[in-house]
Amino acid sequence: MASCRALALFTSSRIRFALYRRPWPRLSTPARRTFVAKATEYLPAYADYNDSQSTVRSSIAKICSRFPESYWLDIDNAARWPSQFQEAVAKDGWLGIMMPSEYGGSELGLAEATVMMQTIAESGGGYTASSCVHMNIFGLAPVVKYGNEEQRKRFLTPLIEGKERACFAVTEPNTGLDTLKLQSLATRDGDHYSLKGSKIWTSTAQVAEKILILVRTTPLEEVKKPTEGLTLFYTDLDRSQVSVTEIKKMGRAAVDTNSLYFDGWRVPVQDRIGNEGDGFKMIMHGMNAERILLSGEAVGIGYAALRHASNYARERIVFGRPIGKNQAVAHPLAKAWCQLESTRLMIMQAAKMWDEGFATGEYANAVKYLAGENAFTACETAVCSMGGMGYAKEYHVERFLREVIIPRLAPVSREMCLNYIAEKVMDQPRSY
């Protein structure tokens, strides 16, 4: 099994070799390849992946094969954190797939990370599996870019090794998606800040040792622009100073989501990331990457649902024939595959563009919208094509349907994705 660090070395050496390799003339027309990633197979290979992406796919697939869907069904029913899976992913360095090598990471691209997250979700783990490692993949991008050397050493290494888990706290009960109206306030008090306020929809706070949190250090009414006065901290989640209350929800029971309340929470100045007041631009770095990653996860869930439904439709005999022989069953499944596959290809294009420095969010928002809609359609189609068995927990697809609602809602709604496209691409006046 390839480790993430070994893959990074292999990839960089191939690039160096390619730069100095003599170009040879083409001697014959290459054979044409045919390609269909069979919807009935477990984690099929994709011919459009390059060597690095294919290695990630196969290596992560081997890890996932040790955690069958029965594991994830049990985890979901018991609402139990999937610690064994997270430890398995961390063991070979995969949590640091996009992190700098000097801290134990592999410095691979967003495209490889997206392949990894799609594979995890597609294996049958869904958002339960992907969410337990998601924050480690993208969450500390602001620390990588804006943290000082001491902070990077102190924070990144234990996160990559899986020794520390992190959560991300931005949204507040009274502001929702209107991030610039945040009300939680940090007041400087010597070599500490005192934080007062609340957060909501903070995932993994029940198990996290660390928290990346955005609060105001200057009240909104005192700044010239709403983007000013927000400050980012990465610090210990001290439950003696922070009340953490779990929110019971529809799906993904094994990965907790919480509301936080704090008043007088003392956070060291040395845990502030970058300059005071510059927090908003810091969290924006990485937001497009998160949307692309989450889109890959959504598509992975859609493929997992289609795998179950496709196999069921071939094997289920009603009125003396497989139900998949009926176009009323087969055509919706085929349409769902077309939608998922076109979305997957656009996601990979978006990830490639991000890796090449494309900084704006048109493609990130487009794939976030498409993945949420098309993955939901795939899961709904799978449940309906399986009839009553699709509604039964033991057949898994109802779990996928409950979880796949997440990318239609978070971390940004589909409506806000369309708002961005309307404004930036269609040149329409801003509506909010």
Coordinates of N, CA, C and O in Angstrom, one line a residue, residues 122 139 284 319 344 389:
E122 N -17.5 7.4 -1.3 CA -18.0 6.4 -2.3 C -17.9 4.9 -1.8 O -18.6 4.0 -2.2
G139 N -8.8 22.5 6.7 CA -9.2 23.4 7.7 C -8.1 24.4 8.1 O -8.3 25.5 8.4
M284 N -11.3 33.2 4.0 CA -11.6 33.1 2.6 C -10.6 32.2 1.8 O -10.9 31.6 0.9
F319 N -42.7 -10.0 -11.3 CA -43.4 -10.3 -12.5 C -42.6 -11.1 -13.5 O -42.7 -10.9 -14.7
R344 N -18.7 15.0 -11.8 CA -17.4 14.6 -11.3 C -16.3 15.2 -12.2 O -15.2 15.7 -11.8
M389 N -37.3 -1.8 0.2 CA -36.0 -2.1 0.6 C -35.1 -0.8 0.7 O -34.1 -0.7 1.5

